PDB file of C-alpha atoms in Angstrom:
ATOM      1  CA  UNK N  30       0.000   0.000   0.000  1.00 93.00           C
ATOM      2  CA  UNK N  31       1.357   3.399  -1.003  1.00 98.00           C
ATOM      3  CA  UNK N  32       0.093   6.814   0.037  1.00 98.00           C
ATOM      4  CA  UNK N  33      -0.652   9.878  -2.066  1.00 98.00           C
ATOM      5  CA  UNK N  34      -1.186  13.335  -0.558  1.00 98.00           C
ATOM      6  CA  UNK N  35      -3.625  15.492  -2.486  1.00 98.00           C
ATOM      7  CA  UNK N  36      -2.778  19.156  -2.050  1.00 98.00           C
ATOM      8  CA  UNK N  37      -5.663  20.731  -0.099  1.00 96.00           C
ATOM      9  CA  UNK N  38      -7.602  22.419  -2.861  1.00 93.00           C
ATOM     10  CA  UNK N  39      -9.296  24.853  -0.472  1.00 91.00           C
ATOM     11  CA  UNK N  40      -5.848  26.373   0.165  1.00 97.00           C
ATOM     12  CA  UNK N  41      -5.636  27.741  -3.371  1.00 97.00           C
ATOM     13  CA  UNK N  42      -8.257  30.452  -2.788  1.00 96.00           C
ATOM     14  CA  UNK N  43      -6.411  31.689   0.308  1.00 96.00           C
ATOM     15  CA  UNK N  44      -2.887  30.859  -0.826  1.00 98.00           C
ATOM     16  CA  UNK N  45      -1.141  34.070   0.251  1.00 97.00           C
ATOM     17  CA  UNK N  46      -2.361  33.759   3.827  1.00 98.00           C
ATOM     18  CA  UNK N  47      -2.470  29.934   3.905  1.00 98.00           C
ATOM     19  CA  UNK N  48       1.176  29.486   3.014  1.00 98.00           C
ATOM     20  CA  UNK N  49       2.515  31.657   5.871  1.00 98.00           C
ATOM     21  CA  UNK N  50       5.515  32.569   3.748  1.00 98.00           C
ATOM     22  CA  UNK N  51       6.220  28.994   2.618  1.00 98.00           C
ATOM     23  CA  UNK N  52       6.559  27.983  -1.031  1.00 98.00           C
ATOM     24  CA  UNK N  53       4.948  25.076  -2.817  1.00 98.00           C
ATOM     25  CA  UNK N  54       8.410  23.519  -2.913  1.00 98.00           C
ATOM     26  CA  UNK N  55       8.432  23.508   0.897  1.00 98.00           C
ATOM     27  CA  UNK N  56       4.947  21.983   0.929  1.00 98.00           C
ATOM     28  CA  UNK N  57       6.150  19.136  -1.303  1.00 98.00           C
ATOM     29  CA  UNK N  58       9.239  18.537   0.818  1.00 98.00           C
ATOM     30  CA  UNK N  59       7.084  18.202   3.943  1.00 98.00           C
ATOM     31  CA  UNK N  60       5.045  15.547   2.132  1.00 98.00           C
ATOM     32  CA  UNK N  61       8.125  13.628   0.976  1.00 98.00           C
ATOM     33  CA  UNK N  62       9.879  13.809   4.328  1.00 98.00           C
ATOM     34  CA  UNK N  63       6.783  12.457   6.077  1.00 98.00           C
ATOM     35  CA  UNK N  64       7.005   9.312   3.970  1.00 97.00           C
ATOM     36  CA  UNK N  65       4.278   9.812   1.386  1.00 98.00           C
ATOM     37  CA  UNK N  66       4.886   8.235  -2.021  1.00 98.00           C
ATOM     38  CA  UNK N  67       2.863  10.644  -4.152  1.00 98.00           C
ATOM     39  CA  UNK N  68       1.753  14.279  -4.350  1.00 98.00           C
ATOM     40  CA  UNK N  69      -1.194  15.218  -6.541  1.00 98.00           C
ATOM     41  CA  UNK N  70      -3.055  18.196  -7.923  1.00 98.00           C
ATOM     42  CA  UNK N  71      -6.567  18.581  -9.255  1.00 97.00           C
ATOM     43  CA  UNK N  72      -7.601  20.763 -12.207  1.00 97.00           C
ATOM     44  CA  UNK N  73     -10.219  23.467 -12.642  1.00 97.00           C
ATOM     45  CA  UNK N  74      -8.941  26.244 -14.924  1.00 97.00           C
ATOM     46  CA  UNK N  75     -12.145  28.309 -15.095  1.00 98.00           C
ATOM     47  CA  UNK N  76     -15.006  27.033 -12.877  1.00 97.00           C
ATOM     48  CA  UNK N  77     -18.317  28.813 -12.665  1.00 97.00           C
ATOM     49  CA  UNK N  78     -19.319  30.802  -9.585  1.00 97.00           C
ATOM     50  CA  UNK N  79     -22.448  28.735  -8.961  1.00 97.00           C
ATOM     51  CA  UNK N  80     -20.436  25.520  -8.676  1.00 95.00           C
ATOM     52  CA  UNK N  81     -17.897  27.225  -6.431  1.00 96.00           C
ATOM     53  CA  UNK N  82     -20.696  28.426  -4.144  1.00 96.00           C
ATOM     54  CA  UNK N  83     -22.009  24.884  -3.695  1.00 93.00           C
ATOM     55  CA  UNK N  84     -18.822  23.061  -2.740  1.00 91.00           C
ATOM     56  CA  UNK N  85     -16.577  23.515  -5.772  1.00 94.00           C
ATOM     57  CA  UNK N  86     -12.968  24.616  -5.531  1.00 95.00           C
ATOM     58  CA  UNK N  87     -10.189  26.415  -7.344  1.00 97.00           C
ATOM     59  CA  UNK N  88      -6.930  24.706  -8.330  1.00 97.00           C
ATOM     60  CA  UNK N  89      -3.430  25.567  -9.402  1.00 98.00           C
ATOM     61  CA  UNK N  90      -2.517  24.624 -12.933  1.00 98.00           C
ATOM     62  CA  UNK N  91      -1.502  21.007 -12.337  1.00 98.00           C
ATOM     63  CA  UNK N  92       1.518  20.865 -14.654  1.00 98.00           C
ATOM     64  CA  UNK N  93       2.984  24.131 -13.374  1.00 98.00           C
ATOM     65  CA  UNK N  94       2.462  23.290  -9.703  1.00 98.00           C
ATOM     66  CA  UNK N  95       3.655  19.696 -10.007  1.00 98.00           C
ATOM     67  CA  UNK N  96       6.815  20.940 -11.701  1.00 98.00           C
ATOM     68  CA  UNK N  97       7.583  22.962  -8.563  1.00 98.00           C
ATOM     69  CA  UNK N  98       6.945  19.875  -6.437  1.00 98.00           C
ATOM     70  CA  UNK N  99       9.084  17.591  -8.588  1.00 98.00           C
ATOM     71  CA  UNK N 100      11.994  20.023  -8.638  1.00 98.00           C
ATOM     72  CA  UNK N 101      11.990  20.252  -4.824  1.00 98.00           C
ATOM     73  CA  UNK N 102      11.913  16.492  -4.163  1.00 98.00           C
ATOM     74  CA  UNK N 103      13.873  13.387  -5.100  1.00 98.00           C
ATOM     75  CA  UNK N 104      11.565  10.374  -4.865  1.00 98.00           C
ATOM     76  CA  UNK N 105       8.021  11.764  -4.625  1.00 98.00           C
ATOM     77  CA  UNK N 106       5.798  10.748  -7.556  1.00 98.00           C
ATOM     78  CA  UNK N 107       3.816  13.725  -8.844  1.00 98.00           C
ATOM     79  CA  UNK N 108       0.323  13.095 -10.210  1.00 98.00           C
ATOM     80  CA  UNK N 109      -2.616  14.834 -11.810  1.00 98.00           C
ATOM     81  CA  UNK N 110      -5.817  13.850 -10.044  1.00 95.00           C
ATOM     82  CA  UNK N 111      -7.322  14.505 -12.438  1.00 94.00           C
ATOM     83  CA  UNK N 112      -6.372  16.361 -15.604  1.00 98.00           C
ATOM     84  CA  UNK N 113      -9.450  16.791 -17.821  1.00 98.00           C
ATOM     85  CA  UNK N 114      -8.246  15.719 -21.239  1.00 98.00           C
ATOM     86  CA  UNK N 115     -10.938  17.562 -23.173  1.00 98.00           C
ATOM     87  CA  UNK N 116      -9.827  20.975 -21.921  1.00 98.00           C
ATOM     88  CA  UNK N 117      -6.823  21.009 -24.256  1.00 97.00           C
ATOM     89  CA  UNK N 118      -5.398  19.663 -27.488  1.00 97.00           C
ATOM     90  CA  UNK N 119      -3.846  16.208 -26.868  1.00 98.00           C
ATOM     91  CA  UNK N 120      -0.490  17.244 -28.311  1.00 98.00           C
ATOM     92  CA  UNK N 121      -0.181  19.981 -25.689  1.00 98.00           C
ATOM     93  CA  UNK N 122      -0.906  17.390 -23.003  1.00 98.00           C
ATOM     94  CA  UNK N 123       1.586  14.955 -24.542  1.00 98.00           C
ATOM     95  CA  UNK N 124       4.284  17.638 -24.595  1.00 98.00           C
ATOM     96  CA  UNK N 125       3.645  18.747 -20.998  1.00 98.00           C
ATOM     97  CA  UNK N 126       3.535  15.156 -19.743  1.00 98.00           C
ATOM     98  CA  UNK N 127       6.719  14.153 -21.548  1.00 98.00           C
ATOM     99  CA  UNK N 128       8.493  17.273 -20.300  1.00 98.00           C
ATOM    100  CA  UNK N 129       7.491  16.637 -16.700  1.00 98.00           C
ATOM    101  CA  UNK N 130       8.424  12.962 -17.032  1.00 98.00           C
ATOM    102  CA  UNK N 131      11.901  13.868 -18.325  1.00 98.00           C
ATOM    103  CA  UNK N 132      12.582  16.696 -15.889  1.00 98.00           C
ATOM    104  CA  UNK N 133      11.363  14.708 -12.860  1.00 98.00           C
ATOM    105  CA  UNK N 134      13.410  11.661 -13.776  1.00 98.00           C
ATOM    106  CA  UNK N 135      10.361   9.537 -14.568  1.00 98.00           C
ATOM    107  CA  UNK N 136       8.277  10.485 -11.520  1.00 98.00           C
ATOM    108  CA  UNK N 137       5.085  11.651 -13.226  1.00 98.00           C
ATOM    109  CA  UNK N 138       1.716   9.877 -13.394  1.00 98.00           C
ATOM    110  CA  UNK N 139      -0.947  11.274 -15.721  1.00 98.00           C
ATOM    111  CA  UNK N 140      -4.293  10.850 -13.988  1.00 98.00           C
ATOM    112  CA  UNK N 141      -7.004  11.813 -16.442  1.00 98.00           C
ATOM    113  CA  UNK N 142     -10.716  11.571 -17.137  1.00 97.00           C
ATOM    114  CA  UNK N 143     -13.581  12.936 -19.158  1.00 97.00           C
ATOM    115  CA  UNK N 144     -14.673  15.576 -16.635  1.00 96.00           C
ATOM    116  CA  UNK N 145     -18.229  16.448 -15.710  1.00 93.00           C
ATOM    117  CA  UNK N 146     -18.509  20.241 -15.260  1.00 96.00           C
ATOM    118  CA  UNK N 147     -20.346  21.257 -18.433  1.00 97.00           C
ATOM    119  CA  UNK N 148     -20.126  24.974 -17.698  1.00 97.00           C
ATOM    120  CA  UNK N 149     -16.335  24.800 -17.565  1.00 98.00           C
ATOM    121  CA  UNK N 150     -16.187  22.963 -20.904  1.00 98.00           C
ATOM    122  CA  UNK N 151     -18.341  25.689 -22.427  1.00 98.00           C
ATOM    123  CA  UNK N 152     -16.209  28.482 -20.956  1.00 98.00           C
ATOM    124  CA  UNK N 153     -13.098  26.888 -22.463  1.00 98.00           C
ATOM    125  CA  UNK N 154     -14.683  26.248 -25.852  1.00 98.00           C
ATOM    126  CA  UNK N 155     -14.286  22.482 -25.300  1.00 98.00           C
ATOM    127  CA  UNK N 156     -16.590  19.754 -26.611  1.00 98.00           C
ATOM    128  CA  UNK N 157     -18.632  18.396 -23.700  1.00 98.00           C
ATOM    129  CA  UNK N 158     -20.874  16.111 -25.763  1.00 97.00           C
ATOM    130  CA  UNK N 159     -18.024  14.144 -27.359  1.00 98.00           C
ATOM    131  CA  UNK N 160     -15.645  14.256 -24.403  1.00 98.00           C
ATOM    132  CA  UNK N 161     -15.557  10.469 -23.994  1.00 98.00           C
ATOM    133  CA  UNK N 162     -14.808   9.751 -27.639  1.00 98.00           C
ATOM    134  CA  UNK N 163     -12.180  12.489 -27.681  1.00 98.00           C
ATOM    135  CA  UNK N 164     -10.497  11.117 -24.545  1.00 98.00           C
ATOM    136  CA  UNK N 165     -10.197   7.703 -26.193  1.00 98.00           C
ATOM    137  CA  UNK N 166      -8.493   9.239 -29.209  1.00 98.00           C
ATOM    138  CA  UNK N 167      -6.386  11.557 -27.054  1.00 98.00           C
ATOM    139  CA  UNK N 168      -4.879   8.582 -25.197  1.00 98.00           C
ATOM    140  CA  UNK N 169      -3.977   6.991 -28.532  1.00 98.00           C
ATOM    141  CA  UNK N 170      -2.439  10.287 -29.693  1.00 98.00           C
ATOM    142  CA  UNK N 171      -0.438  10.672 -26.457  1.00 98.00           C
ATOM    143  CA  UNK N 172       1.032   7.211 -26.758  1.00 98.00           C
ATOM    144  CA  UNK N 173       1.933   7.667 -30.417  1.00 98.00           C
ATOM    145  CA  UNK N 174       3.576  11.005 -29.678  1.00 98.00           C
ATOM    146  CA  UNK N 175       5.583   9.495 -26.806  1.00 98.00           C
ATOM    147  CA  UNK N 176       6.871   6.814 -29.218  1.00 98.00           C
ATOM    148  CA  UNK N 177       7.938   9.468 -31.704  1.00 97.00           C
ATOM    149  CA  UNK N 178       5.225   8.351 -34.128  1.00 97.00           C
ATOM    150  CA  UNK N 179       2.370  10.112 -35.880  1.00 97.00           C
ATOM    151  CA  UNK N 180      -1.219   9.579 -34.817  1.00 97.00           C
ATOM    152  CA  UNK N 181      -3.794   8.935 -37.518  1.00 94.00           C
ATOM    153  CA  UNK N 182      -7.281   9.548 -36.196  1.00 93.00           C
ATOM    154  CA  UNK N 183     -10.463  11.369 -37.130  1.00 96.00           C
ATOM    155  CA  UNK N 184     -10.205  14.249 -34.666  1.00 96.00           C
ATOM    156  CA  UNK N 185      -6.475  14.659 -34.022  1.00 97.00           C
ATOM    157  CA  UNK N 186      -4.700  12.919 -36.898  1.00 96.00           C
ATOM    158  CA  UNK N 187      -1.728  14.855 -38.275  1.00 95.00           C
ATOM    159  CA  UNK N 188       1.298  14.053 -40.406  1.00 96.00           C
ATOM    160  CA  UNK N 189       4.755  15.560 -40.774  1.00 97.00           C
ATOM    161  CA  UNK N 190       5.222  16.440 -37.082  1.00 97.00           C
ATOM    162  CA  UNK N 191       7.273  15.139 -34.162  1.00 97.00           C
ATOM    163  CA  UNK N 192       7.638  16.163 -30.500  1.00 97.00           C
ATOM    164  CA  UNK N 193      10.893  15.903 -28.540  1.00 97.00           C
ATOM    165  CA  UNK N 194      12.066  15.093 -25.974  1.00 97.00           C
ATOM    166  CA  UNK N 195      10.511  11.665 -25.679  1.00 98.00           C
ATOM    167  CA  UNK N 196       9.649  10.548 -22.130  1.00 98.00           C
ATOM    168  CA  UNK N 197      12.289   8.706 -20.122  1.00 98.00           C
ATOM    169  CA  UNK N 198       9.631   6.285 -18.859  1.00 98.00           C
ATOM    170  CA  UNK N 199       9.324   3.459 -21.413  1.00 95.00           C
ATOM    171  CA  UNK N 200       6.010   3.863 -23.205  1.00 95.00           C
ATOM    172  CA  UNK N 201       5.445   7.222 -21.556  1.00 98.00           C
ATOM    173  CA  UNK N 202       4.118   8.243 -18.130  1.00 98.00           C
ATOM    174  CA  UNK N 203       1.625   5.853 -16.521  1.00 98.00           C
ATOM    175  CA  UNK N 204      -1.959   6.792 -17.377  1.00 98.00           C
ATOM    176  CA  UNK N 205      -4.554   6.416 -14.637  1.00 98.00           C
ATOM    177  CA  UNK N 206      -8.248   6.835 -15.391  1.00 98.00           C
ATOM    178  CA  UNK N 207     -10.633   8.583 -13.015  1.00 97.00           C
ATOM    179  CA  UNK N 208     -14.290   7.619 -12.889  1.00 94.00           C
ATOM    180  CA  UNK N 209     -16.683   4.813 -12.009  1.00 94.00           C
ATOM    181  CA  UNK N 210     -18.583   4.228 -15.228  1.00 93.00           C
ATOM    182  CA  UNK N 211     -18.369   1.456 -17.781  1.00 95.00           C
ATOM    183  CA  UNK N 212     -16.338   3.591 -20.193  1.00 97.00           C
ATOM    184  CA  UNK N 213     -13.781   4.450 -17.506  1.00 97.00           C
ATOM    185  CA  UNK N 214     -13.468   0.777 -16.597  1.00 98.00           C
ATOM    186  CA  UNK N 215     -13.041  -0.148 -20.259  1.00 98.00           C
ATOM    187  CA  UNK N 216     -10.159   2.307 -20.593  1.00 98.00           C
ATOM    188  CA  UNK N 217      -8.496   0.819 -17.519  1.00 98.00           C
ATOM    189  CA  UNK N 218      -8.886  -2.656 -18.977  1.00 98.00           C
ATOM    190  CA  UNK N 219      -7.668  -1.854 -22.475  1.00 98.00           C
ATOM    191  CA  UNK N 220      -5.262   1.087 -22.525  1.00 98.00           C
ATOM    192  CA  UNK N 221      -4.481   2.573 -19.105  1.00 98.00           C
ATOM    193  CA  UNK N 222      -2.157   1.568 -16.277  1.00 98.00           C
ATOM    194  CA  UNK N 223      -4.244   2.532 -13.281  1.00 98.00           C
ATOM    195  CA  UNK N 224      -7.692   3.444 -12.043  1.00 98.00           C
ATOM    196  CA  UNK N 225      -9.067   6.087  -9.689  1.00 98.00           C
ATOM    197  CA  UNK N 226     -12.649   5.064  -8.811  1.00 97.00           C
ATOM    198  CA  UNK N 227     -14.448   7.511  -6.552  1.00 94.00           C
ATOM    199  CA  UNK N 228     -16.583   6.966  -3.483  1.00 93.00           C
ATOM    200  CA  UNK N 229     -19.965   8.402  -4.387  1.00 83.00           C
ATOM    201  CA  UNK N 230     -23.449   8.377  -2.932  1.00 79.00           C
ATOM    202  CA  UNK N 231     -26.353   8.097  -5.333  1.00 70.00           C
ATOM    203  CA  UNK N 232     -26.791  11.870  -5.216  1.00 69.00           C
ATOM    204  CA  UNK N 233     -23.112  12.576  -5.895  1.00 62.00           C
ATOM    205  CA  UNK N 234     -23.034   9.994  -8.665  1.00 61.00           C
ATOM    206  CA  UNK N 235     -25.875  11.837 -10.380  1.00 65.00           C
ATOM    207  CA  UNK N 236     -23.954  15.126 -10.195  1.00 64.00           C
ATOM    208  CA  UNK N 237     -20.743  13.629 -11.597  1.00 61.00           C
ATOM    209  CA  UNK N 238     -22.591  11.461 -14.142  1.00 64.00           C
ATOM    210  CA  UNK N 239     -21.055   8.318 -12.695  1.00 68.00           C
ATOM    211  CA  UNK N 240     -22.049   5.165 -10.783  1.00 78.00           C
ATOM    212  CA  UNK N 241     -22.629   5.036  -7.007  1.00 86.00           C
ATOM    213  CA  UNK N 242     -19.848   3.481  -4.916  1.00 94.00           C
ATOM    214  CA  UNK N 243     -20.567   3.298  -1.202  1.00 91.00           C
ATOM    215  CA  UNK N 244     -18.728   0.338   0.383  1.00 95.00           C
ATOM    216  CA  UNK N 245     -15.542  -1.742   0.229  1.00 96.00           C
ATOM    217  CA  UNK N 246     -17.330  -4.887  -0.913  1.00 96.00           C
ATOM    218  CA  UNK N 247     -18.588  -3.145  -4.036  1.00 95.00           C
ATOM    219  CA  UNK N 248     -15.166  -1.610  -4.618  1.00 97.00           C
ATOM    220  CA  UNK N 249     -13.572  -5.075  -4.352  1.00 98.00           C
ATOM    221  CA  UNK N 250     -16.055  -6.497  -6.851  1.00 97.00           C
ATOM    222  CA  UNK N 251     -15.328  -3.724  -9.331  1.00 98.00           C
ATOM    223  CA  UNK N 252     -11.556  -4.067  -9.024  1.00 98.00           C
ATOM    224  CA  UNK N 253     -11.715  -7.851  -9.361  1.00 98.00           C
ATOM    225  CA  UNK N 254     -13.854  -7.571 -12.482  1.00 98.00           C
ATOM    226  CA  UNK N 255     -11.518  -5.015 -14.084  1.00 98.00           C
ATOM    227  CA  UNK N 256      -8.412  -7.053 -13.284  1.00 98.00           C
ATOM    228  CA  UNK N 257     -10.044 -10.224 -14.613  1.00 98.00           C
ATOM    229  CA  UNK N 258     -10.721  -8.485 -17.917  1.00 98.00           C
ATOM    230  CA  UNK N 259      -7.138  -7.197 -17.974  1.00 98.00           C
ATOM    231  CA  UNK N 260      -5.836 -10.718 -17.338  1.00 98.00           C
ATOM    232  CA  UNK N 261      -7.932 -11.990 -20.239  1.00 98.00           C
ATOM    233  CA  UNK N 262      -5.999  -9.550 -22.437  1.00 98.00           C
ATOM    234  CA  UNK N 263      -2.652 -10.638 -20.981  1.00 98.00           C
ATOM    235  CA  UNK N 264      -2.320  -7.514 -18.830  1.00 98.00           C
ATOM    236  CA  UNK N 265      -1.334  -7.433 -15.151  1.00 98.00           C
ATOM    237  CA  UNK N 266      -3.438  -5.952 -12.338  1.00 98.00           C
ATOM    238  CA  UNK N 267      -4.064  -2.211 -12.489  1.00 98.00           C
ATOM    239  CA  UNK N 268      -2.807   0.227  -9.913  1.00 98.00           C
ATOM    240  CA  UNK N 269      -5.859   1.463  -8.013  1.00 98.00           C
ATOM    241  CA  UNK N 270      -5.842   4.763  -6.145  1.00 98.00           C
ATOM    242  CA  UNK N 271      -8.752   5.455  -3.810  1.00 98.00           C
ATOM    243  CA  UNK N 272      -9.885   8.207  -1.441  1.00 97.00           C
ATOM    244  CA  UNK N 273     -11.190   6.236   1.571  1.00 97.00           C
ATOM    245  CA  UNK N 274     -14.876   6.164   2.401  1.00 96.00           C
ATOM    246  CA  UNK N 275     -13.876   7.462   5.844  1.00 95.00           C
ATOM    247  CA  UNK N 276     -12.581  10.764   4.437  1.00 94.00           C
ATOM    248  CA  UNK N 277     -15.679  12.703   5.464  1.00 90.00           C
ATOM    249  CA  UNK N 278     -14.095  13.539   8.828  1.00 89.00           C
ATOM    250  CA  UNK N 279     -11.258  15.339   7.033  1.00 92.00           C
ATOM    251  CA  UNK N 280     -13.626  18.069   5.862  1.00 86.00           C
ATOM    252  CA  UNK N 281     -13.792  19.422   9.408  1.00 83.00           C
ATOM    253  CA  UNK N 282     -10.020  19.204   9.758  1.00 83.00           C
ATOM    254  CA  UNK N 283     -10.162  16.272  12.189  1.00 88.00           C
ATOM    255  CA  UNK N 284      -7.206  14.196  10.989  1.00 94.00           C
ATOM    256  CA  UNK N 285      -7.081  12.213  14.234  1.00 95.00           C
ATOM    257  CA  UNK N 286     -10.647  10.960  13.748  1.00 95.00           C
ATOM    258  CA  UNK N 287      -9.901  10.111  10.133  1.00 96.00           C
ATOM    259  CA  UNK N 288      -6.801   8.121  11.063  1.00 97.00           C
ATOM    260  CA  UNK N 289      -8.666   6.257  13.802  1.00 96.00           C
ATOM    261  CA  UNK N 290     -11.427   5.347  11.363  1.00 96.00           C
ATOM    262  CA  UNK N 291      -9.312   4.344   8.371  1.00 96.00           C
ATOM    263  CA  UNK N 292      -6.378   2.611  10.061  1.00 97.00           C
ATOM    264  CA  UNK N 293      -8.207  -0.681  10.799  1.00 97.00           C
ATOM    265  CA  UNK N 294      -9.571  -0.629   7.249  1.00 97.00           C
ATOM    266  CA  UNK N 295      -6.239  -0.415   5.422  1.00 97.00           C
ATOM    267  CA  UNK N 296      -5.894  -4.189   5.185  1.00 97.00           C
ATOM    268  CA  UNK N 297      -9.440  -4.599   3.799  1.00 98.00           C
ATOM    269  CA  UNK N 298      -8.672  -1.888   1.234  1.00 98.00           C
ATOM    270  CA  UNK N 299      -5.481  -3.720   0.229  1.00 98.00           C
ATOM    271  CA  UNK N 300      -7.360  -7.020   0.016  1.00 98.00           C
ATOM    272  CA  UNK N 301      -9.899  -5.312  -2.236  1.00 98.00           C
ATOM    273  CA  UNK N 302      -7.106  -4.444  -4.673  1.00 98.00           C
ATOM    274  CA  UNK N 303      -6.388  -0.831  -3.696  1.00 98.00           C
ATOM    275  CA  UNK N 304      -2.674  -0.085  -4.175  1.00 98.00           C
ATOM    276  CA  UNK N 305      -2.680   3.642  -3.375  1.00 98.00           C
ATOM    277  CA  UNK N 306      -4.588   5.534  -0.680  1.00 98.00           C
ATOM    278  CA  UNK N 307      -5.167   9.207  -1.543  1.00 98.00           C
ATOM    279  CA  UNK N 308      -5.664  11.656   1.315  1.00 98.00           C
ATOM    280  CA  UNK N 309      -6.608  15.346   1.092  1.00 97.00           C
ATOM    281  CA  UNK N 310      -6.407  17.118   4.452  1.00 96.00           C
ATOM    282  CA  UNK N 311      -8.457  20.265   4.960  1.00 95.00           C
ATOM    283  CA  UNK N 312      -5.602  22.106   6.667  1.00 96.00           C
ATOM    284  CA  UNK N 313      -6.344  25.790   7.241  1.00 95.00           C
ATOM    285  CA  UNK N 314      -2.712  26.938   7.097  1.00 97.00           C
ATOM    286  CA  UNK N 315       0.764  25.642   6.292  1.00 98.00           C
ATOM    287  CA  UNK N 316       1.409  25.167  10.004  1.00 97.00           C
ATOM    288  CA  UNK N 317      -1.743  23.066  10.298  1.00 97.00           C
ATOM    289  CA  UNK N 318      -0.777  21.214   7.140  1.00 97.00           C
ATOM    290  CA  UNK N 319       2.595  20.234   8.561  1.00 97.00           C
ATOM    291  CA  UNK N 320       0.929  18.985  11.740  1.00 97.00           C
ATOM    292  CA  UNK N 321      -1.751  17.100   9.801  1.00 97.00           C
ATOM    293  CA  UNK N 322       0.731  15.456   7.437  1.00 97.00           C
ATOM    294  CA  UNK N 323       2.963  14.323  10.278  1.00 97.00           C
ATOM    295  CA  UNK N 324      -0.029  12.919  12.181  1.00 97.00           C
ATOM    296  CA  UNK N 325      -1.348  11.028   9.151  1.00 97.00           C
ATOM    297  CA  UNK N 326       2.091   9.644   8.408  1.00 97.00           C
ATOM    298  CA  UNK N 327       2.675   8.466  11.974  1.00 97.00           C
ATOM    299  CA  UNK N 328      -0.717   6.784  12.195  1.00 96.00           C
ATOM    300  CA  UNK N 329      -1.042   5.259   8.731  1.00 97.00           C
ATOM    301  CA  UNK N 330       2.241   5.142   6.820  1.00 96.00           C
ATOM    302  CA  UNK N 331       4.490   4.195   9.740  1.00 81.00           C
ATOM    303  CA  UNK N 332       1.998   1.876  11.421  1.00 62.00           C
TER     304      UNK N 332
END
């Protein structure tokens, strides 16, 4: 079991006061020194005010911020969780991902998905209706670009171009797919390296246009089914990153309660096929963040 620290997204809005003079590089070093294996960033380049007023959040640009984190650390894997593929041309994503892979020494994981916030797609001039089809082709285009080959496809096919440098990771950075639906699972089975299913009540699943996921038994069934389909194709088990069902207590900043609730469940999560636990503390300042990270590490990572 490995542990990924999601940068507290609520800190972005109040960054100048939250950081108490610290830099993002210092934030990443605290995470690495505590023993975490990964450090991740979400993405919302231009969210609408209505969504923000009902629980939404701002985010740093993931590639820019993760570059700061990678440069300040030596072993921490930096991850997008998630980058919405449809917000940009796939060749820009391929270039950014290859660059971060090279400059971090192969420590980048590209977590991606179709996205669900229609208003943000519209603000960016992106195609919400075809976002699933375009993600499928984008993944093919990324992989071709990382091999130094041309992609021939209906939306993004182009000839006479090449992008250097190629990634240092053979085949390119690992691709992890976010989402619970059948299409997300298909991508994990056929083309991706990892999966990021999301705990979701029926109400939340309706908002994110996904499937409900409310208990470990269901999670285990899903993971087993995906890995069986991968095995049928001659592929090994997928990495699976999951935000624990017990994470609700983190919203109030109570890391001790979260640790007490999730610690006895780590083995069941591992038995279900989860290989990464993702944790996003709701720390109100850098000082609180340092305290929270050290507490989580002592209770969960160093158990």
